[in-house]
Coordinates of N, CA and C in Angstrom, one line a residue:
M1 N 87.0 110.1 90.8 CA 87.5 109.4 91.9 C 88.4 108.2 91.4
T2 N 89.4 107.9 92.2 CA 90.2 106.7 91.8 C 89.9 105.6 92.9
V3 N 89.6 104.4 92.4 CA 89.3 103.3 93.2 C 90.4 102.2 92.9
A4 N 90.9 101.6 93.9 CA 91.8 100.5 93.8 C 91.2 99.2 94.2
L5 N 91.3 98.1 93.4 CA 90.8 96.8 93.8 C 92.0 96.0 94.0
M6 N 92.0 95.2 95.2 CA 93.1 94.3 95.5 C 92.6 92.9 95.5
W7 N 93.3 92.0 94.9 CA 93.0 90.6 94.8 C 94.2 89.8 95.3
E8 N 94.1 89.0 96.3 CA 95.2 88.3 96.9 C 94.9 86.8 97.1
A9 N 95.8 85.9 96.7 CA 95.6 84.5 96.8 C 96.9 83.8 97.2
R10 N 96.8 82.7 97.9 CA 97.9 81.9 98.3 C 97.9 80.5 97.5
A11 N 99.0 80.2 96.8 CA 99.0 79.0 96.0 C 99.1 77.8 96.8
A12 N 98.6 76.7 96.3 CA 98.8 75.4 96.9 C 100.3 75.1 96.9
D13 N 100.8 74.2 97.8 CA 102.2 73.9 97.9 C 102.9 73.6 96.5
G14 N 103.9 74.3 96.2 CA 104.7 74.1 95.0 C 104.1 74.7 93.7
R15 N 103.0 75.4 93.9 CA 102.3 75.9 92.7 C 102.3 77.4 92.5
G16 N 103.2 78.1 93.2 CA 103.3 79.5 93.2 C 103.5 80.1 91.8
G17 N 104.4 79.5 91.0 CA 104.6 79.9 89.7 C 103.4 79.8 88.8
E18 N 102.7 78.7 89.0 CA 101.4 78.5 88.2 C 100.4 79.6 88.6
L19 N 100.2 79.9 89.9 CA 99.3 80.9 90.3 C 99.7 82.2 89.7
L20 N 100.9 82.6 89.8 CA 101.4 83.8 89.2 C 101.1 83.9 87.7
D21 N 101.4 82.9 87.0 CA 101.1 82.9 85.5 C 99.6 83.0 85.3
W22 N 98.8 82.3 86.1 CA 97.4 82.3 85.9 C 96.9 83.7 86.1
A23 N 97.3 84.4 87.2 CA 96.8 85.7 87.5 C 97.2 86.7 86.4
R24 N 98.4 86.6 85.9 CA 98.9 87.5 84.8 C 98.2 87.3 83.5
R25 N 97.6 86.1 83.3 CA 96.8 85.9 82.0 C 95.4 86.4 82.1
Q26 N 94.9 86.7 83.3 CA 93.5 87.1 83.4 C 93.3 88.5 82.8
A27 N 92.5 88.5 81.7 CA 92.2 89.8 81.1 C 91.0 90.5 81.8
L28 N 91.0 91.8 81.9 CA 89.9 92.5 82.4 C 89.3 93.4 81.3
S29 N 88.0 93.5 81.2 CA 87.4 94.3 80.2 C 86.3 95.1 80.8
P30 N 86.3 96.4 80.8 CA 87.4 97.2 80.2 C 88.7 97.1 81.0
R31 N 89.8 97.6 80.4 CA 91.1 97.6 81.1 C 91.1 98.7 82.2
P32 N 91.8 98.4 83.3 CA 92.0 99.4 84.3 C 93.0 100.5 83.9
L33 N 93.0 101.6 84.6 CA 93.9 102.6 84.4 C 95.4 102.1 84.6
R34 N 95.5 101.2 85.6 CA 96.8 100.7 85.9 C 96.6 99.3 86.6
R35 N 97.6 98.5 86.4 CA 97.5 97.1 87.0 C 98.9 96.7 87.4
E36 N 99.0 96.2 88.6 CA 100.3 95.7 89.1 C 100.1 94.3 89.6
T37 N 101.0 93.4 89.4 CA 101.0 92.0 89.9 C 102.3 91.9 90.8
L38 N 102.1 91.4 92.0 CA 103.2 91.2 92.9 C 103.2 89.8 93.5
R39 N 104.3 89.4 94.0 CA 104.4 88.1 94.7 C 105.1 88.3 96.0
A40 N 104.9 87.3 96.9 CA 105.4 87.4 98.3 C 105.7 86.0 98.7
P41 N 106.5 85.9 99.9 CA 106.7 84.5 100.4 C 105.4 83.7 100.6
Q42 N 105.6 82.5 100.8 CA 104.5 81.5 100.9 C 103.6 81.5 99.7
D43 N 104.2 81.7 98.5 CA 103.5 81.6 97.2 C 102.3 82.4 97.2
R44 N 102.3 83.7 97.7 CA 101.2 84.6 97.6 C 101.3 85.5 96.4
V45 N 100.2 85.8 95.8 CA 100.1 86.6 94.6 C 99.1 87.7 94.9
L46 N 99.5 89.0 94.6 CA 98.6 90.1 94.8 C 98.5 90.9 93.5
V47 N 97.3 91.2 93.1 CA 97.0 92.0 91.9 C 96.2 93.2 92.4
I48 N 96.8 94.4 92.0 CA 96.1 95.7 92.3 C 95.7 96.3 91.0
T49 N 94.5 96.8 90.9 CA 94.0 97.5 89.7 C 93.5 98.8 90.1
W50 N 93.7 99.9 89.3 CA 93.2 101.2 89.6 C 92.2 101.6 88.5
W51 N 91.1 102.2 89.0 CA 90.0 102.6 88.1 C 89.6 104.0 88.3
D52 N 89.1 104.7 87.3 CA 88.5 106.0 87.4 C 87.0 105.8 87.5
A53 N 86.6 105.6 88.8 CA 85.2 105.2 89.0 C 84.7 105.5 90.4
A54 N 83.4 105.5 90.6 CA 82.9 105.7 92.0 C 83.2 104.5 92.8
Y55 N 83.3 104.7 94.1 CA 83.7 103.6 95.0 C 82.8 102.3 94.8
D56 N 81.5 102.6 94.6 CA 80.6 101.4 94.5 C 80.3 101.0 93.1
A57 N 81.1 101.5 92.1 CA 80.9 101.1 90.7 C 81.1 99.6 90.5
E58 N 80.4 99.1 89.5 CA 80.5 97.7 89.2 C 81.7 97.6 88.3
L59 N 82.8 96.9 88.7 CA 84.0 96.8 88.0 C 84.4 95.4 87.8
P60 N 85.1 95.1 86.7 CA 85.6 93.7 86.5 C 86.7 93.3 87.5
E61 N 86.6 92.1 88.0 CA 87.6 91.6 89.0 C 88.1 90.3 88.5
L62 N 89.3 90.0 89.0 CA 89.9 88.7 88.7 C 89.0 87.6 89.4
P63 N 88.8 86.5 88.7 CA 87.9 85.4 89.2 C 88.7 84.6 90.3
E64 N 88.0 83.6 90.9 CA 88.6 82.6 91.7 C 89.3 81.6 90.9
P65 N 90.6 81.3 91.2 CA 91.3 80.2 90.5 C 90.6 78.9 90.8
D66 N 91.0 77.9 90.0 CA 90.6 76.5 90.4 C 91.0 76.2 91.8
A67 N 90.1 75.4 92.5 CA 90.4 75.1 93.9 C 91.7 74.4 94.1
G68 N 92.2 73.6 93.2 CA 93.4 72.9 93.4 C 94.7 73.8 93.3
L69 N 94.5 75.0 92.8 CA 95.6 75.9 92.6 C 95.9 76.8 93.8
V70 N 94.9 76.9 94.7 CA 95.0 77.8 95.9 C 94.7 77.0 97.2
T71 N 95.2 77.6 98.3 CA 95.0 76.9 99.6 C 93.8 77.4 100.3
R72 N 93.2 78.5 99.9 CA 92.1 79.2 100.5 C 91.4 80.1 99.5
A73 N 90.2 80.6 99.9 CA 89.5 81.5 99.0 C 90.3 82.8 98.8
V74 N 90.1 83.4 97.7 CA 90.8 84.7 97.4 C 90.3 85.7 98.4
H75 N 91.2 86.6 98.8 CA 90.9 87.8 99.6 C 90.8 89.0 98.6
R76 N 89.7 89.8 98.8 CA 89.5 91.0 98.0 C 89.2 92.2 98.9
W77 N 89.8 93.3 98.4 CA 89.6 94.6 99.1 C 89.3 95.7 98.1
R78 N 88.6 96.7 98.5 CA 88.4 97.9 97.6 C 88.7 99.1 98.4
F79 N 89.5 100.0 97.8 CA 89.9 101.3 98.5 C 89.6 102.4 97.5
E80 N 89.4 103.6 98.1 CA 89.3 104.8 97.3 C 90.5 105.7 97.7
A81 N 91.0 106.4 96.7 CA 92.1 107.4 96.9 C 91.6 108.6 97.7
V82 N 92.5 109.1 98.6 CA 92.2 110.3 99.3 C 93.4 111.2 99.2
P83 N 93.2 112.5 99.4 CA 94.3 113.5 99.3 C 95.3 113.2 100.4
D84 N 96.6 113.5 100.1 CA 97.6 113.3 101.1 C 97.5 114.5 102.2
E85 N 98.3 114.4 103.2 CA 98.2 115.4 104.3 C 98.4 116.9 103.8
Q86 N 99.1 117.1 102.7 CA 99.4 118.4 102.2 C 98.2 118.9 101.3
G87 N 97.2 118.1 101.1 CA 96.1 118.5 100.4 C 96.2 118.3 98.9
G88 N 97.3 117.7 98.4 CA 97.4 117.5 97.0 C 96.6 116.3 96.5
P89 N 96.3 116.3 95.2 CA 95.5 115.2 94.7 C 96.3 113.9 94.7
V90 N 95.6 112.8 94.7 CA 96.1 111.5 94.6 C 95.5 110.8 93.4
G91 N 96.3 110.1 92.6 CA 95.7 109.3 91.5 C 95.3 110.2 90.4

């Protein structure tokens, strides 16, 4: 099964570049199958990691950044891949 973990944070005013750099430096062990880092308006940073694991598996996640770097607590979501409408495999 493929599981995707999503981590999203909003940087404190003027610190979007710092938050992006911080997120990119965070190592995960073991390493995920795939990892993408994205950014959006309002200095938001999103990191998505994909794992070959059960939905409830214990997996490494990015930590909370220092409180001064973000405007609120990090948002986290977990998803599992499902077949598309045509029945083909995903992930």
